[in-house]
Amino acid sequence: MTAQVPFIKAPMLILQGMNDANTPEPYLMTLQQAIVQARGRATIKRYAGLGHTLGPASSMVDDNFRPIAPAPLSDMAEWILRH
């Protein structure tokens, strides 16, 4: 993903569950560094207790692709309305 960052011209929103077993926190930090270098900024929101699908996950082992929680949906709708 980081190789494509310089080519993305649209505003960027990244929502990250802190218990994401598929894309752990260190990968988000790598992506964030690439975004800062190439574009300056993106909106990044992290959610404690959520997994890869932004559904409830008490740990990475418990990241079981549950339905998305209300907070990320609300944040995404608000962000879309602003952009």
Short mmCIF file of N, CA, C and O in Angstrom, two decimals:
data_model
loop_
_atom_site.label_atom_id
_atom_site.label_comp_id
_atom_site.label_asym_id
_atom_site.label_seq_id
_atom_site.Cartn_x
_atom_site.Cartn_y
_atom_site.Cartn_z
N MET A 1 0.82 -1.19 0.00
CA MET A 1 0.00 0.00 0.00
C MET A 1 0.86 1.26 0.00
O MET A 1 0.50 2.24 -0.62
N THR A 2 1.98 1.25 0.68
CA THR A 2 2.77 2.48 0.79
C THR A 2 3.28 2.96 -0.57
O THR A 2 3.44 4.16 -0.76
N ALA A 3 3.52 2.07 -1.51
CA ALA A 3 4.02 2.48 -2.83
C ALA A 3 2.99 3.30 -3.59
O ALA A 3 3.35 4.14 -4.41
N GLN A 4 1.70 3.09 -3.32
CA GLN A 4 0.66 3.82 -4.04
C GLN A 4 0.34 5.17 -3.42
O GLN A 4 -0.31 6.00 -4.04
N VAL A 5 0.78 5.41 -2.20
CA VAL A 5 0.41 6.64 -1.49
C VAL A 5 0.67 7.91 -2.31
O VAL A 5 -0.20 8.78 -2.38
N PRO A 6 1.82 8.08 -2.96
CA PRO A 6 2.05 9.33 -3.70
C PRO A 6 1.06 9.56 -4.84
O PRO A 6 0.87 10.69 -5.29
N PHE A 7 0.40 8.52 -5.31
CA PHE A 7 -0.51 8.64 -6.44
C PHE A 7 -1.95 8.89 -6.03
O PHE A 7 -2.80 9.16 -6.87
N ILE A 8 -2.25 8.82 -4.74
CA ILE A 8 -3.61 9.04 -4.25
C ILE A 8 -3.82 10.54 -4.08
O ILE A 8 -3.12 11.18 -3.31
N LYS A 9 -4.76 11.07 -4.80
CA LYS A 9 -5.01 12.51 -4.76
C LYS A 9 -6.23 12.88 -3.91
O LYS A 9 -6.40 14.02 -3.53
N ALA A 10 -7.09 11.93 -3.64
CA ALA A 10 -8.31 12.20 -2.88
C ALA A 10 -8.01 12.25 -1.38
O ALA A 10 -7.01 11.69 -0.92
N PRO A 11 -8.88 12.90 -0.61
CA PRO A 11 -8.72 12.87 0.84
C PRO A 11 -8.73 11.41 1.33
O PRO A 11 -9.36 10.56 0.72
N MET A 12 -8.02 11.17 2.41
CA MET A 12 -7.85 9.80 2.87
C MET A 12 -8.32 9.65 4.31
O MET A 12 -7.95 10.43 5.18
N LEU A 13 -9.16 8.63 4.55
CA LEU A 13 -9.62 8.26 5.88
C LEU A 13 -9.20 6.84 6.14
O LEU A 13 -9.48 5.95 5.33
N ILE A 14 -8.52 6.61 7.24
CA ILE A 14 -8.09 5.27 7.63
C ILE A 14 -8.66 4.98 9.01
O ILE A 14 -8.43 5.73 9.95
N LEU A 15 -9.44 3.90 9.11
CA LEU A 15 -10.02 3.47 10.37
C LEU A 15 -9.32 2.17 10.77
O LEU A 15 -9.27 1.23 9.99
N GLN A 16 -8.81 2.11 11.99
CA GLN A 16 -7.99 0.98 12.42
C GLN A 16 -8.46 0.45 13.76
O GLN A 16 -8.49 1.17 14.74
N GLY A 17 -8.84 -0.83 13.78
CA GLY A 17 -9.11 -1.51 15.05
C GLY A 17 -7.79 -1.85 15.72
O GLY A 17 -6.88 -2.37 15.08
N MET A 18 -7.66 -1.55 16.98
CA MET A 18 -6.40 -1.78 17.68
C MET A 18 -6.13 -3.28 17.91
O MET A 18 -5.00 -3.66 18.20
N ASN A 19 -7.15 -4.12 17.77
CA ASN A 19 -6.95 -5.57 17.89
C ASN A 19 -7.05 -6.25 16.53
O ASN A 19 -7.46 -7.40 16.43
N ASP A 20 -6.66 -5.55 15.49
CA ASP A 20 -6.69 -6.06 14.12
C ASP A 20 -5.58 -7.10 13.94
O ASP A 20 -4.40 -6.77 13.98
N ALA A 21 -5.98 -8.35 13.72
CA ALA A 21 -5.01 -9.43 13.56
C ALA A 21 -4.43 -9.46 12.14
O ALA A 21 -3.35 -10.01 11.92
N ASN A 22 -5.11 -8.87 11.16
CA ASN A 22 -4.65 -8.90 9.77
C ASN A 22 -3.74 -7.73 9.43
O ASN A 22 -2.87 -7.85 8.58
N THR A 23 -3.98 -6.58 10.04
CA THR A 23 -3.16 -5.39 9.80
C THR A 23 -2.79 -4.81 11.16
O THR A 23 -3.41 -3.86 11.63
N PRO A 24 -1.79 -5.37 11.82
CA PRO A 24 -1.41 -4.89 13.15
C PRO A 24 -0.91 -3.45 13.14
O PRO A 24 -0.53 -2.90 12.11
N GLU A 25 -0.92 -2.85 14.31
CA GLU A 25 -0.53 -1.46 14.52
C GLU A 25 0.78 -1.06 13.84
O GLU A 25 0.84 0.02 13.24
N PRO A 26 1.84 -1.86 13.87
CA PRO A 26 3.08 -1.42 13.21
C PRO A 26 2.89 -1.13 11.71
O PRO A 26 3.53 -0.24 11.17
N TYR A 27 2.00 -1.86 11.04
CA TYR A 27 1.75 -1.60 9.62
C TYR A 27 1.04 -0.26 9.43
O TYR A 27 1.29 0.44 8.46
N LEU A 28 0.15 0.06 10.35
CA LEU A 28 -0.51 1.36 10.27
C LEU A 28 0.51 2.48 10.44
O LEU A 28 0.45 3.48 9.73
N MET A 29 1.45 2.31 11.33
CA MET A 29 2.47 3.33 11.55
C MET A 29 3.33 3.51 10.29
O MET A 29 3.67 4.62 9.93
N THR A 30 3.65 2.42 9.61
CA THR A 30 4.42 2.49 8.36
C THR A 30 3.63 3.25 7.30
O THR A 30 4.17 4.11 6.60
N LEU A 31 2.35 2.95 7.20
CA LEU A 31 1.49 3.65 6.24
C LEU A 31 1.39 5.13 6.60
O LEU A 31 1.49 5.99 5.73
N GLN A 32 1.24 5.42 7.87
CA GLN A 32 1.13 6.81 8.30
C GLN A 32 2.40 7.59 7.95
O GLN A 32 2.33 8.72 7.48
N GLN A 33 3.56 7.00 8.13
CA GLN A 33 4.82 7.66 7.78
C GLN A 33 4.89 7.94 6.27
O GLN A 33 5.32 9.01 5.85
N ALA A 34 4.45 6.97 5.46
CA ALA A 34 4.46 7.16 4.00
C ALA A 34 3.51 8.28 3.60
O ALA A 34 3.82 9.08 2.71
N ILE A 35 2.37 8.36 4.25
CA ILE A 35 1.40 9.41 3.95
C ILE A 35 1.98 10.77 4.30
O ILE A 35 1.89 11.72 3.51
N VAL A 36 2.57 10.90 5.46
CA VAL A 36 3.16 12.18 5.88
C VAL A 36 4.24 12.62 4.90
O VAL A 36 4.31 13.78 4.52
N GLN A 37 5.08 11.69 4.47
CA GLN A 37 6.16 12.03 3.53
C GLN A 37 5.62 12.44 2.16
O GLN A 37 6.12 13.38 1.55
N ALA A 38 4.58 11.77 1.69
CA ALA A 38 4.10 12.01 0.33
C ALA A 38 3.03 13.10 0.25
O ALA A 38 2.98 13.84 -0.73
N ARG A 39 2.18 13.18 1.26
CA ARG A 39 1.00 14.04 1.15
C ARG A 39 0.87 15.06 2.26
O ARG A 39 0.10 15.99 2.15
N GLY A 40 1.51 14.82 3.35
CA GLY A 40 1.37 15.73 4.48
C GLY A 40 0.45 15.21 5.56
O GLY A 40 0.78 15.25 6.71
N ARG A 41 -0.73 14.67 5.17
CA ARG A 41 -1.63 14.18 6.20
C ARG A 41 -2.75 13.33 5.63
O ARG A 41 -3.05 13.37 4.45
N ALA A 42 -3.39 12.61 6.54
CA ALA A 42 -4.61 11.86 6.29
C ALA A 42 -5.33 11.80 7.62
O ALA A 42 -4.73 12.03 8.67
N THR A 43 -6.61 11.51 7.59
CA THR A 43 -7.35 11.33 8.83
C THR A 43 -7.22 9.86 9.23
O THR A 43 -7.61 8.98 8.46
N ILE A 44 -6.67 9.62 10.40
CA ILE A 44 -6.49 8.27 10.91
C ILE A 44 -7.18 8.18 12.26
O ILE A 44 -6.92 8.99 13.14
N LYS A 45 -8.06 7.19 12.38
CA LYS A 45 -8.77 6.97 13.64
C LYS A 45 -8.50 5.54 14.10
O LYS A 45 -8.61 4.61 13.31
N ARG A 46 -8.16 5.42 15.37
CA ARG A 46 -7.89 4.10 15.97
C ARG A 46 -9.00 3.79 16.96
O ARG A 46 -9.47 4.69 17.66
N TYR A 47 -9.36 2.51 17.05
CA TYR A 47 -10.45 2.10 17.93
C TYR A 47 -10.01 0.94 18.83
O TYR A 47 -9.70 -0.16 18.34
N ALA A 48 -9.98 1.21 20.12
CA ALA A 48 -9.67 0.16 21.09
C ALA A 48 -10.80 -0.87 21.09
O ALA A 48 -11.97 -0.52 20.92
N GLY A 49 -10.44 -2.13 21.25
CA GLY A 49 -11.43 -3.18 21.37
C GLY A 49 -12.09 -3.61 20.07
O GLY A 49 -13.06 -4.36 20.09
N LEU A 50 -11.57 -3.12 18.92
CA LEU A 50 -12.13 -3.52 17.63
C LEU A 50 -11.07 -4.23 16.80
O LEU A 50 -9.88 -3.99 16.96
N GLY A 51 -11.54 -5.11 15.91
CA GLY A 51 -10.64 -5.89 15.08
C GLY A 51 -10.59 -5.41 13.64
O GLY A 51 -10.91 -4.25 13.33
N HIS A 52 -10.23 -6.31 12.73
CA HIS A 52 -10.00 -5.98 11.32
C HIS A 52 -11.24 -5.41 10.63
O HIS A 52 -11.14 -4.50 9.82
N THR A 53 -12.41 -5.97 10.93
CA THR A 53 -13.65 -5.49 10.30
C THR A 53 -14.27 -4.34 11.10
O THR A 53 -15.39 -3.93 10.82
N LEU A 54 -13.53 -3.84 12.09
CA LEU A 54 -13.99 -2.79 12.99
C LEU A 54 -15.17 -3.26 13.84
O LEU A 54 -15.96 -2.47 14.32
N GLY A 55 -15.25 -4.58 14.00
CA GLY A 55 -16.21 -5.18 14.91
C GLY A 55 -15.52 -5.51 16.22
O GLY A 55 -14.29 -5.51 16.30
N PRO A 56 -16.30 -5.81 17.26
CA PRO A 56 -15.72 -6.10 18.57
C PRO A 56 -14.70 -7.24 18.52
O PRO A 56 -14.93 -8.26 17.88
N ALA A 57 -13.57 -7.04 19.19
CA ALA A 57 -12.53 -8.05 19.32
C ALA A 57 -11.75 -7.73 20.59
O ALA A 57 -11.12 -6.68 20.66
N SER A 58 -11.82 -8.61 21.56
CA SER A 58 -11.16 -8.34 22.84
C SER A 58 -9.65 -8.48 22.76
O SER A 58 -8.92 -7.99 23.61
N SER A 59 -9.16 -9.15 21.70
CA SER A 59 -7.73 -9.32 21.47
C SER A 59 -7.52 -9.69 20.01
O SER A 59 -8.48 -9.94 19.28
N MET A 60 -6.26 -9.76 19.57
CA MET A 60 -5.99 -10.20 18.19
C MET A 60 -6.45 -11.63 17.96
O MET A 60 -6.91 -11.97 16.88
N VAL A 61 -6.36 -12.46 18.99
CA VAL A 61 -6.80 -13.85 18.88
C VAL A 61 -8.32 -13.91 18.71
O VAL A 61 -8.85 -14.79 18.05
N ASP A 62 -9.02 -12.95 19.28
CA ASP A 62 -10.48 -12.89 19.24
C ASP A 62 -11.00 -12.14 18.01
O ASP A 62 -12.20 -11.98 17.85
N ASP A 63 -10.14 -11.67 17.13
CA ASP A 63 -10.55 -10.91 15.93
C ASP A 63 -11.23 -11.88 14.98
O ASP A 63 -10.60 -12.56 14.19
N ASN A 64 -12.56 -11.93 15.07
CA ASN A 64 -13.34 -12.96 14.40
C ASN A 64 -14.28 -12.40 13.33
O ASN A 64 -15.32 -12.97 13.06
N PHE A 65 -13.93 -11.26 12.74
CA PHE A 65 -14.69 -10.67 11.63
C PHE A 65 -16.15 -10.41 11.99
O PHE A 65 -17.05 -10.72 11.22
N ARG A 66 -16.36 -9.80 13.14
CA ARG A 66 -17.72 -9.44 13.56
C ARG A 66 -18.17 -8.17 12.82
O ARG A 66 -17.36 -7.41 12.30
N PRO A 67 -19.48 -7.92 12.82
CA PRO A 67 -20.00 -6.71 12.14
C PRO A 67 -19.43 -5.43 12.74
O PRO A 67 -19.13 -5.37 13.93
N ILE A 68 -19.33 -4.43 11.91
CA ILE A 68 -18.74 -3.14 12.30
C ILE A 68 -19.52 -2.52 13.47
O ILE A 68 -20.74 -2.59 13.52
N ALA A 69 -18.77 -1.93 14.36
CA ALA A 69 -19.35 -1.27 15.54
C ALA A 69 -19.92 0.10 15.14
O ALA A 69 -19.54 0.68 14.11
N PRO A 70 -20.79 0.68 15.96
CA PRO A 70 -21.40 1.97 15.62
C PRO A 70 -20.42 3.14 15.52
O PRO A 70 -20.58 4.00 14.65
N ALA A 71 -19.41 3.21 16.38
CA ALA A 71 -18.50 4.36 16.37
C ALA A 71 -17.78 4.56 15.04
O ALA A 71 -17.77 5.68 14.51
N PRO A 72 -17.17 3.52 14.45
CA PRO A 72 -16.53 3.74 13.15
C PRO A 72 -17.52 4.14 12.06
O PRO A 72 -17.19 4.97 11.21
N LEU A 73 -18.73 3.59 12.09
CA LEU A 73 -19.73 3.98 11.09
C LEU A 73 -20.08 5.45 11.23
O LEU A 73 -20.17 6.18 10.23
N SER A 74 -20.26 5.89 12.44
CA SER A 74 -20.58 7.30 12.70
C SER A 74 -19.43 8.21 12.27
O SER A 74 -19.65 9.24 11.61
N ASP A 75 -18.21 7.83 12.64
CA ASP A 75 -17.04 8.64 12.25
C ASP A 75 -16.89 8.70 10.74
O ASP A 75 -16.56 9.75 10.19
N MET A 76 -17.14 7.58 10.06
CA MET A 76 -17.01 7.56 8.61
C MET A 76 -18.06 8.45 7.96
O MET A 76 -17.75 9.23 7.06
N ALA A 77 -19.30 8.37 8.42
CA ALA A 77 -20.37 9.21 7.86
C ALA A 77 -20.05 10.68 8.07
O ALA A 77 -20.21 11.50 7.15
N GLU A 78 -19.59 11.04 9.27
CA GLU A 78 -19.25 12.43 9.55
C GLU A 78 -18.12 12.91 8.64
O GLU A 78 -18.16 14.01 8.10
N TRP A 79 -17.10 12.08 8.46
CA TRP A 79 -15.95 12.44 7.62
C TRP A 79 -16.40 12.64 6.17
O TRP A 79 -16.00 13.59 5.49
N ILE A 80 -17.24 11.74 5.67
CA ILE A 80 -17.72 11.83 4.29
C ILE A 80 -18.50 13.13 4.08
O ILE A 80 -18.34 13.81 3.06
N LEU A 81 -19.34 13.48 5.03
CA LEU A 81 -20.11 14.72 4.91
C LEU A 81 -19.22 15.96 4.89
O LEU A 81 -19.58 16.96 4.26
N ARG A 82 -18.08 15.90 5.56
CA ARG A 82 -17.15 17.04 5.56
C ARG A 82 -16.29 17.10 4.31
O ARG A 82 -15.69 18.13 4.01
N HIS A 83 -16.14 16.00 3.62
CA HIS A 83 -15.25 15.97 2.46
C HIS A 83 -16.08 15.76 1.22
O HIS A 83 -15.78 15.71 0.17
#
